[in-house]
Coordinates of C-alpha atoms and ligand atoms in Angstrom, one line a residue:
M1 CA -15.9 -7.7 20.4
P2 CA -13.8 -4.5 20.5
K3 CA -11.7 -4.3 23.6
A4 CA -12.6 -1.8 26.4
R5 CA -10.6 1.4 26.6
V6 CA -8.2 1.4 29.6
K7 CA -8.2 4.9 31.3
T8 CA -5.2 4.5 33.6
K9 CA -1.6 5.4 32.7
Q10 CA 0.0 2.3 31.3
R11 CA 3.4 1.1 30.2
F12 CA 4.0 -0.7 26.9
D13 CA 7.0 -1.8 24.9
V14 CA 5.7 -0.3 21.7
A15 CA 2.9 2.2 21.1
I16 CA 1.6 2.5 17.5
A17 CA -0.4 5.5 16.4
G18 CA -2.6 4.5 13.5
G19 CA -4.6 1.4 12.9
G20 CA -4.6 1.3 9.1
F21 CA -3.0 -1.7 7.3
A22 CA 0.5 -0.8 8.3
G23 CA -0.2 -0.2 12.0
R24 CA -2.4 -3.2 12.5
T25 CA 0.1 -5.6 10.7
L26 CA 3.0 -4.3 12.8
A27 CA 1.0 -4.8 16.0
L28 CA 0.2 -8.4 15.0
A29 CA 3.8 -9.1 14.0
L30 CA 5.0 -7.9 17.4
A31 CA 2.3 -9.6 19.4
R32 CA 2.9 -13.0 17.6
L33 CA 6.7 -13.0 17.3
A34 CA 8.3 -10.8 19.9
P35 CA 9.5 -12.4 23.2
E36 CA 6.9 -13.5 25.8
G37 CA 5.4 -10.6 27.8
F38 CA 5.8 -8.0 25.0
R39 CA 3.0 -5.4 25.1
V40 CA 1.7 -3.3 22.3
A41 CA -0.7 -0.3 22.4
L42 CA -2.6 0.3 19.2
V43 CA -4.2 3.8 19.0
D44 CA -6.5 4.5 16.1
A45 CA -8.6 7.5 15.2
E46 CA -11.2 5.1 13.8
K47 CA -13.5 2.7 15.7
A48 CA -11.8 -0.5 16.9
G49 CA -12.6 -3.4 14.6
G50 CA -13.5 -1.0 11.8
G51 CA -13.8 -2.9 8.5
G52 CA -12.9 0.0 6.1
G53 CA -16.1 -1.0 4.2
H54 CA -16.5 2.6 2.9
D55 CA -13.3 2.5 0.9
A56 CA -13.8 1.6 -2.8
R57 CA -10.2 0.5 -3.4
A58 CA -8.9 -2.9 -4.0
L59 CA -5.2 -3.6 -3.4
A60 CA -2.7 -5.5 -5.4
L61 CA -0.7 -7.4 -2.8
S62 CA 2.8 -8.5 -3.9
A63 CA 4.1 -12.0 -3.3
A64 CA 6.3 -10.6 -0.5
T65 CA 3.3 -9.1 1.2
K66 CA 1.5 -12.4 0.9
N67 CA 4.5 -14.1 2.5
L68 CA 4.3 -11.7 5.4
L69 CA 0.6 -12.3 5.9
T70 CA 1.3 -16.1 5.7
A71 CA 4.1 -15.9 8.3
L72 CA 1.5 -14.1 10.6
D73 CA -1.1 -16.9 9.9
L74 CA -3.4 -14.3 8.3
W75 CA -3.3 -15.5 4.7
P76 CA -5.6 -18.6 5.1
E77 CA -8.4 -16.2 6.2
L78 CA -7.9 -14.0 3.2
A79 CA -7.1 -16.6 0.5
A80 CA -10.7 -17.3 -0.5
K81 CA -11.3 -13.6 -1.1
A82 CA -8.1 -13.0 -3.1
Q83 CA -7.8 -13.2 -6.9
A84 CA -4.4 -14.3 -8.3
V85 CA -3.0 -12.0 -11.0
E86 CA -1.9 -14.6 -13.6
A87 CA -1.0 -12.3 -16.5
I88 CA -0.4 -8.6 -17.1
E89 CA -0.8 -6.7 -20.3
I90 CA 0.5 -3.2 -20.9
T91 CA -0.9 -1.1 -23.8
D92 CA -0.2 2.5 -24.8
S93 CA -2.6 4.4 -27.2
P94 CA -4.7 7.5 -27.2
L95 CA -8.3 7.2 -26.1
D96 CA -9.8 7.4 -29.6
A97 CA -7.3 4.9 -31.2
A98 CA -9.1 2.2 -33.1
L99 CA -6.6 -0.4 -32.0
R100 CA -4.8 -0.9 -28.6
P101 CA -1.6 -2.7 -29.6
H102 CA -0.1 -5.0 -27.0
F103 CA 3.4 -3.7 -26.1
L104 CA 4.4 -5.6 -23.1
G105 CA 3.1 -8.7 -21.3
F106 CA 4.0 -10.7 -18.2
D107 CA 2.5 -14.1 -18.6
E108 CA 5.2 -16.8 -18.6
E109 CA 7.2 -14.8 -16.0
L110 CA 4.3 -14.8 -13.5
K111 CA 3.5 -18.5 -14.1
R112 CA 7.1 -19.7 -13.9
G113 CA 8.3 -17.6 -10.9
G114 CA 5.0 -17.9 -9.0
A115 CA 5.7 -14.2 -8.4
G116 CA 2.3 -12.7 -9.3
A117 CA 0.3 -10.4 -7.1
Y118 CA -3.1 -11.0 -5.5
M119 CA -6.0 -8.6 -5.6
V120 CA -8.0 -8.2 -2.4
E121 CA -10.7 -5.7 -1.5
H122 CA -10.0 -3.0 1.0
G123 CA -12.9 -4.1 3.3
D124 CA -11.8 -7.8 3.3
L125 CA -8.2 -7.0 4.3
S126 CA -9.3 -4.5 6.8
R127 CA -11.7 -7.0 8.5
V128 CA -9.2 -9.8 8.6
L129 CA -6.6 -7.6 10.3
A130 CA -9.1 -6.0 12.7
A131 CA -10.5 -9.5 13.8
A132 CA -6.9 -10.8 14.4
V133 CA -6.1 -7.7 16.5
T134 CA -9.1 -8.3 18.8
R135 CA -7.9 -11.9 19.4
E136 CA -4.4 -10.8 20.6
S137 CA -4.2 -10.3 24.3
A138 CA -0.7 -8.6 23.9
I139 CA -2.4 -5.8 21.9
I140 CA -4.4 -3.2 23.8
A141 CA -6.6 -1.1 21.4
F142 CA -7.4 2.5 22.1
A143 CA -10.0 3.4 19.6
P144 CA -11.6 5.6 18.6
D145 CA -8.8 7.8 20.0
A146 CA -5.8 9.7 18.7
V147 CA -2.2 10.5 19.8
T148 CA -2.3 14.3 20.2
A149 CA 1.1 14.9 21.6
F150 CA 4.2 13.1 22.8
K151 CA 7.4 13.7 24.8
T152 CA 10.6 11.6 24.9
D153 CA 13.4 11.2 27.4
G154 CA 16.2 8.8 28.0
F155 CA 13.9 6.1 29.4
G156 CA 10.9 6.2 27.0
V157 CA 8.2 8.2 25.3
K158 CA 5.0 9.5 26.9
A159 CA 2.0 9.9 24.5
T160 CA -1.1 11.8 25.3
L161 CA -4.3 10.7 23.7
G162 CA -7.4 12.8 22.8
S163 CA -9.2 11.1 25.6
F164 CA -6.5 12.5 28.0
T165 CA -5.2 9.0 28.7
T166 CA -1.4 8.8 28.9
I167 CA 0.5 5.9 27.6
E168 CA 4.2 5.2 28.0
A169 CA 6.4 3.0 25.8
A170 CA 10.0 2.5 24.8
L171 CA 9.1 3.3 21.2
L172 CA 6.4 5.2 19.5
V173 CA 5.6 4.2 15.9
A174 CA 3.9 6.7 13.5
A175 CA 1.6 4.7 11.3
D176 CA -0.8 7.6 11.0
G177 CA -1.0 8.0 7.2
K178 CA 0.2 10.6 4.7
H179 CA -0.8 13.6 6.8
S180 CA 1.0 12.2 9.8
Q181 CA 0.8 14.6 12.8
L182 CA 3.4 12.7 14.7
R183 CA 5.9 13.2 11.8
D184 CA 5.1 17.0 11.9
Q185 CA 5.4 17.1 15.7
A186 CA 8.9 15.5 15.5
G187 CA 9.9 18.2 13.0
I188 CA 10.5 15.7 10.2
K189 CA 10.0 17.4 6.8
C190 CA 9.0 15.6 3.6
V191 CA 10.1 16.1 0.0
G192 CA 7.5 15.6 -2.7
W193 CA 4.6 17.1 -4.6
S194 CA 1.0 16.7 -5.5
Y195 CA 0.2 15.3 -8.9
P196 CA -2.2 17.4 -11.1
Q197 CA -4.2 14.1 -11.3
A198 CA -6.7 12.2 -9.2
G199 CA -7.3 8.5 -9.0
V200 CA -10.9 7.5 -9.7
V201 CA -11.7 4.1 -8.3
T202 CA -14.6 1.7 -8.7
T203 CA -15.6 -1.9 -9.2
V204 CA -17.3 -3.4 -12.3
A205 CA -19.0 -6.7 -13.1
H206 CA -18.7 -8.1 -16.6
A207 CA -20.2 -10.9 -18.6
M208 CA -17.0 -12.7 -19.5
P209 CA -14.2 -14.1 -17.2
H210 CA -11.0 -12.1 -16.9
H211 CA -8.8 -15.3 -16.4
G212 CA -6.8 -13.4 -13.9
K213 CA -5.4 -10.9 -16.4
A214 CA -4.6 -7.3 -15.3
V215 CA -4.5 -4.6 -18.0
Q216 CA -2.6 -1.3 -17.7
H217 CA -3.7 1.0 -20.5
F218 CA -1.5 4.1 -20.6
L219 CA -3.7 7.0 -21.7
P220 CA -2.4 10.6 -22.2
S221 CA -4.0 11.8 -18.9
G222 CA -2.7 8.9 -17.0
P223 CA -2.9 5.1 -16.6
F224 CA -6.2 3.2 -16.6
A225 CA -5.9 -0.1 -14.8
I226 CA -8.3 -3.0 -14.9
L227 CA -7.5 -5.4 -12.0
P228 CA -9.1 -8.8 -11.6
L229 CA -11.2 -9.5 -8.6
T230 CA -12.9 -12.8 -7.6
G231 CA -15.8 -13.8 -9.9
N232 CA -16.5 -11.8 -13.1
R233 CA -15.5 -8.5 -11.5
S234 CA -12.6 -6.1 -11.9
S235 CA -11.4 -3.1 -9.9
I236 CA -10.7 0.0 -11.8
V237 CA -8.0 2.6 -11.0
W238 CA -8.4 5.4 -13.4
T239 CA -6.0 8.3 -13.3
E240 CA -7.3 11.5 -14.8
D241 CA -6.4 15.2 -14.8
K242 CA -7.9 16.7 -11.6
A243 CA -10.5 18.9 -13.3
K244 CA -11.7 16.0 -15.6
A245 CA -11.8 13.6 -12.7
A246 CA -14.1 16.1 -10.8
E247 CA -16.3 16.3 -13.9
I248 CA -16.5 12.5 -14.2
M249 CA -17.3 12.1 -10.5
A250 CA -20.2 14.6 -10.9
L251 CA -21.8 12.6 -13.8
D252 CA -25.0 10.6 -13.1
E253 CA -24.5 6.8 -13.3
A254 CA -25.3 6.5 -17.0
G255 CA -22.8 9.3 -17.9
F256 CA -20.2 7.7 -15.6
V257 CA -20.6 4.3 -17.2
Y258 CA -20.4 5.8 -20.7
E259 CA -17.0 7.4 -19.9
L260 CA -15.8 4.2 -18.2
T261 CA -16.8 2.1 -21.2
K262 CA -14.9 4.4 -23.6
R263 CA -11.7 3.4 -21.7
F264 CA -12.7 -0.2 -20.6
G265 CA -13.7 -1.3 -24.1
H266 CA -15.9 -4.4 -24.7
R267 CA -13.3 -7.1 -24.3
L268 CA -15.2 -8.6 -21.3
G269 CA -18.7 -8.3 -22.7
E270 CA -21.5 -6.3 -21.1
T271 CA -20.3 -4.3 -18.1
E272 CA -22.1 -2.7 -15.2
L273 CA -21.0 -0.9 -12.0
A274 CA -20.7 -3.2 -9.0
G275 CA -19.5 -0.8 -6.3
P276 CA -19.3 2.8 -5.3
R277 CA -17.0 5.3 -7.0
Q278 CA -14.4 7.3 -5.1
A279 CA -11.7 9.8 -6.2
F280 CA -8.4 10.1 -4.4
P281 CA -5.8 12.9 -4.6
L282 CA -2.4 11.6 -5.7
D283 CA 0.9 12.6 -4.2
M284 CA 4.5 11.6 -4.1
Q285 CA 6.0 12.2 -0.7
I286 CA 9.0 10.9 1.2
A287 CA 10.0 11.8 4.8
R288 CA 13.6 13.1 5.1
Q289 CA 14.1 10.8 8.1
F290 CA 12.3 7.6 9.0
V291 CA 13.4 7.7 12.6
A292 CA 14.0 10.2 15.4
D293 CA 14.6 9.7 19.2
R294 CA 12.1 6.9 20.2
L295 CA 10.1 7.4 17.0
A296 CA 9.9 5.3 13.8
L297 CA 7.7 6.1 10.7
I298 CA 6.1 3.4 8.7
G299 CA 3.7 3.1 5.8
D300 CA 2.2 6.3 4.2
A301 CA 3.5 8.3 7.2
A302 CA 7.0 7.6 5.8
H303 CA 6.3 7.6 2.0
V304 CA 3.5 8.0 -0.5
V305 CA 3.9 6.9 -4.1
H306 CA 1.8 7.2 -7.3
P307 CA -0.6 4.2 -7.4
L308 CA 0.1 3.3 -11.0
A309 CA 1.9 0.0 -10.1
G310 CA -0.1 -0.7 -6.9
Q311 CA 2.9 -0.6 -4.7
G312 CA 2.1 1.9 -1.9
L313 CA 1.0 -0.6 0.7
N314 CA 3.5 -3.2 -0.4
I315 CA 6.3 -0.7 0.3
G316 CA 4.6 0.0 3.7
M317 CA 4.5 -3.8 4.4
R318 CA 8.3 -3.9 3.8
D319 CA 8.6 -1.3 6.5
V320 CA 6.5 -3.4 8.8
A321 CA 8.7 -6.5 8.2
A322 CA 12.0 -4.6 8.6
L323 CA 10.9 -2.7 11.7
A324 CA 9.4 -5.9 13.3
E325 CA 12.7 -7.7 12.7
T326 CA 14.8 -4.7 14.1
I327 CA 12.7 -4.5 17.2
I328 CA 12.6 -8.2 17.9
D329 CA 16.3 -8.7 17.3
S330 CA 17.0 -5.8 19.8
A331 CA 14.6 -7.1 22.3
R332 CA 16.2 -10.6 22.2
L333 CA 19.6 -9.1 22.8
G334 CA 18.3 -7.1 25.7
L335 CA 18.9 -3.7 23.9
D336 CA 16.8 -0.6 24.3
I337 CA 14.4 -1.0 21.3
G338 CA 13.7 2.8 21.2
A339 CA 17.3 3.9 21.2
L340 CA 18.5 5.7 18.0
P341 CA 21.3 3.3 17.0
Q342 CA 18.8 0.4 16.9
L343 CA 16.3 2.5 14.9
Q344 CA 18.9 3.7 12.5
R345 CA 19.3 0.1 11.3
Y346 CA 15.6 0.2 10.3
E347 CA 16.1 3.6 8.5
R348 CA 19.2 2.3 6.6
W349 CA 17.2 -0.7 5.5
R350 CA 14.1 1.2 4.3
R351 CA 14.7 4.8 3.3
F352 CA 16.8 4.3 0.2
D353 CA 14.5 1.5 -1.1
S354 CA 11.3 3.6 -0.5
A355 CA 12.8 6.7 -2.2
F356 CA 13.9 4.6 -5.1
S357 CA 10.4 3.1 -5.5
A358 CA 8.8 6.5 -5.3
A359 CA 11.2 7.9 -8.0
V360 CA 10.5 5.0 -10.3
M361 CA 6.7 5.4 -10.0
D362 CA 7.1 9.2 -10.6
G363 CA 9.3 8.6 -13.6
L364 CA 6.8 6.1 -15.1
N365 CA 3.9 8.5 -14.6
R366 CA 5.8 11.3 -16.2
L367 CA 6.9 9.2 -19.1
F368 CA 3.4 7.7 -19.8
S369 CA 1.1 10.6 -18.9
N370 CA 2.3 12.4 -22.0
D371 CA 0.9 12.6 -25.5
S372 CA 3.9 13.9 -27.4
A373 CA 4.5 11.8 -30.6
P374 CA 8.3 11.4 -30.2
V375 CA 8.0 10.5 -26.5
R376 CA 5.2 8.0 -27.4
A377 CA 7.4 6.5 -30.2
L378 CA 10.4 6.1 -27.9
R379 CA 8.5 4.6 -25.0
D380 CA 6.7 2.1 -27.3
L381 CA 10.0 1.1 -28.7
G382 CA 11.3 0.7 -25.1
L383 CA 8.3 -1.5 -24.1
G384 CA 8.7 -3.6 -27.2
L385 CA 12.4 -4.2 -26.4
V386 CA 11.6 -5.1 -22.8
D387 CA 9.0 -7.6 -24.1
R388 CA 11.7 -9.3 -26.1
A389 CA 14.2 -9.6 -23.2
P390 CA 13.1 -12.5 -21.0
A391 CA 15.9 -12.0 -18.4
L392 CA 14.9 -8.3 -17.9
K393 CA 11.2 -9.3 -17.7
R394 CA 11.9 -11.9 -15.1
F395 CA 13.9 -9.3 -13.1
L396 CA 11.0 -6.8 -13.3
A397 CA 8.5 -9.4 -12.2
R398 CA 10.7 -10.3 -9.2
E399 CA 11.1 -6.5 -8.4
A400 CA 7.3 -6.0 -8.4
A401 CA 7.0 -9.1 -6.2
G402 CA 9.3 -7.5 -3.7
A403 CA 11.9 -10.2 -4.0
T404 CA 15.0 -8.2 -4.8
G405 CA 17.5 -6.4 -2.5
T406 CA 18.0 -7.3 1.1
V407 CA 14.7 -8.7 2.0
P408 CA 13.5 -8.9 5.7
S409 CA 12.9 -12.6 6.7
L410 CA 9.2 -12.1 7.2
L411 CA 8.8 -11.1 3.5
T412 CA 10.2 -14.5 2.5
G413 CA 7.5 -16.1 4.8
E414 CA 10.0 -17.1 7.5
R415 CA 8.9 -16.5 11.1
L416 CA 11.6 -14.7 13.1
Ligands
FAD501 C1 -6.2 5.0 -5.8 C2 -5.2 4.2 -4.9 C3 -5.0 2.9 -5.2 C4 -4.0 2.2 -4.5 N1 -3.8 0.9 -4.8 C5 -2.8 0.2 -4.1 C6 -2.5 -1.2 -4.5 O1 -3.1 -1.8 -5.4 N2 -1.5 -1.8 -3.8 C7 -0.8 -1.2 -2.8 O2 0.1 -1.8 -2.2 N3 -1.1 0.1 -2.4 C8 -2.1 0.8 -3.1 N4 -2.4 2.1 -2.7 C9 -1.7 2.7 -1.5 C10 -2.3 2.2 -0.2 O3 -3.7 2.4 -0.2 C11 -1.7 2.9 1.0 O4 -0.3 2.9 0.9 C12 -2.1 2.3 2.3 O5 -3.5 2.2 2.4 C13 -1.5 3.1 3.5 O6 -1.8 2.4 4.7 P1 -1.3 3.1 6.1 O7 -1.7 2.1 7.1 O8 0.2 3.4 6.0 O9 -2.0 4.5 6.2 P2 -3.6 4.8 6.4 O10 -4.4 3.7 5.6 O11 -3.8 6.2 6.0 O12 -3.9 4.6 7.9 C14 -3.6 5.6 8.8 C15 -4.5 5.4 10.1 O13 -4.0 6.3 11.1 C16 -5.2 6.8 11.8 N5 -4.7 8.1 12.4 C17 -4.4 9.3 11.8 N6 -3.9 10.1 12.7 C18 -3.9 9.5 13.9 C19 -3.4 9.8 15.2 N7 -2.9 11.0 15.5 N8 -3.5 8.9 16.2 C20 -4.0 7.7 16.0 N9 -4.5 7.3 14.7 C21 -4.4 8.2 13.7 C22 -6.2 7.0 10.7 O14 -7.5 7.0 11.2 C23 -6.0 5.7 9.9 O15 -6.7 4.6 10.4 C24 -3.3 2.8 -3.4 C25 -3.6 4.2 -3.1 C26 -4.5 4.9 -3.9 C27 -4.8 6.3 -3.5

C-alpha cells in the first residue's frame, strides 16, 4: 500500500528528490543502516510503488551492485528473476560480413573470479525496490510529487514540493535523473555531449538456450548487444545512427524483426519479439561538481555514460554506497551530515571514478563505431592481443565487476 502523503511541514535527516533506482536504493540504505531514529523523505515525480513496467530495458548489474543489494537484504527477492552472465563474446565485423570472427571472450575469467554480471528486467528491479520502500517506516514517500525549489542556510535545507508541502532536512540529495532540475537550480554545470546515435531496446524469445552468454557485436553504426535473460529470452540493446533508429522504430513488426534478424543472426534458432521496443537518446554527461552546500548529486543526475558496457546504473550504485557510507559515518560521529567538508569526502570518492568511466565508454564507442579499414585492423589486433593476455583479461573482468579502486564497504557486501 503506498503511504499517504503528509501535508504538514516536516523535518528529516535526508530528503531525496527522485525515486528511480539510485534514489530508492539510497533511501533503503539509510533507513536500514543509519543510526536509530534517522528519517528519510523520498520525493518522486512518479506514483509511489511504481513498477517501471513501461520501460523495455533490462539492466546488467555488476557483482558490486549485487553485493550492495545483498547487504540491503534485497537480492533474495531478485535472485529468481536474475540471469547470471556466464560468458561474454566480443565480435567486430560489418553487417554484411559472411563470418563474425570471435576476437575476445571472457569465459574462464567470469567462472574463476565469480565476477560476472546479472541481467534483470527494469520492471522487476523497480518493483522489488518500491515494495521494500513501502515496508520501511523510516522512509516517508511523497509521490507523485516533485521538488520544485530549495533554499539552504547554516542549519539545513528547505525544499518546496509541487503540492506546496515544505520539507526540511540537513541534506538534500538530487537523484532526479539526467535532466536534473536540482542540479540546474544549484548552478552546477555539466560537461558532455549527445551522441548522434540512439539505443533501440527490445526483448526476444529464441528456440535454443543462450547458456548465459552475452554477445557484443561491434557494427559500424554502433554496438549490438545480446544479453541473456531468464528462460530462452535475451534483451537487445542496439545502437544505431539517430535517423536509422527512427526509421527502424517506424517499421511494422515484420520489418522490425527482419532488421533485427540481420544483426541477431540464427545462432539461437527461430526468434520472435517478446516485449515492446523503445528508443533512447544517448548522452555522455558529467556534472562539474557532485556536491554543493547541503546538496549531493547521485546517479544520472551526476553522470550519464554510453550504455555500451551496461555500466550507467552500476556507476550510480557506487555513488549510493559511497554517499550512504559518508552520511552514516558523519552521523555516528555527531557531525553535520549536510556540511560541505563531509560532502567533499563523497565528491573526492566518486567524481574522478565516474569521469574516468564515462571517458572509457566514450573512447570505446568512438573506436568501434567506425568503419575505417586501418582503424578496424588496429582494434581487431588489440582485441586479439587482449584475448591472449590472461592477467589483463582478469583485470578487465574485475573492473567491470566494480571490484577495483577504493571500494565502499557496501559494494563488498559488508553492512556498515
Ligand atoms: C539503452 C540503455 C541501456 C542501459 N543499460 C544499462 C545496464 O545494462 N546497466 C546499467 O548499469 N545501466 C544501464 N543503463 C543506464 C541506467 O538505465 C541509468 O543509469 C539509470 O536508470 C539511472 O537511474 P537514476 O535513478 O539515476 O535516474 P532515473 O531512472 O532517471 O530516475 C530519476 C527519477 O527522478 C524523478 N524526478 C525527476 N525530477 C524530479 C523532481 N524534481 N522531484 C522529484 N522527483 C523527480 C523521475 O520521475 C524519476 O523517477 C542503460 C541506459 C540506457 C539508455
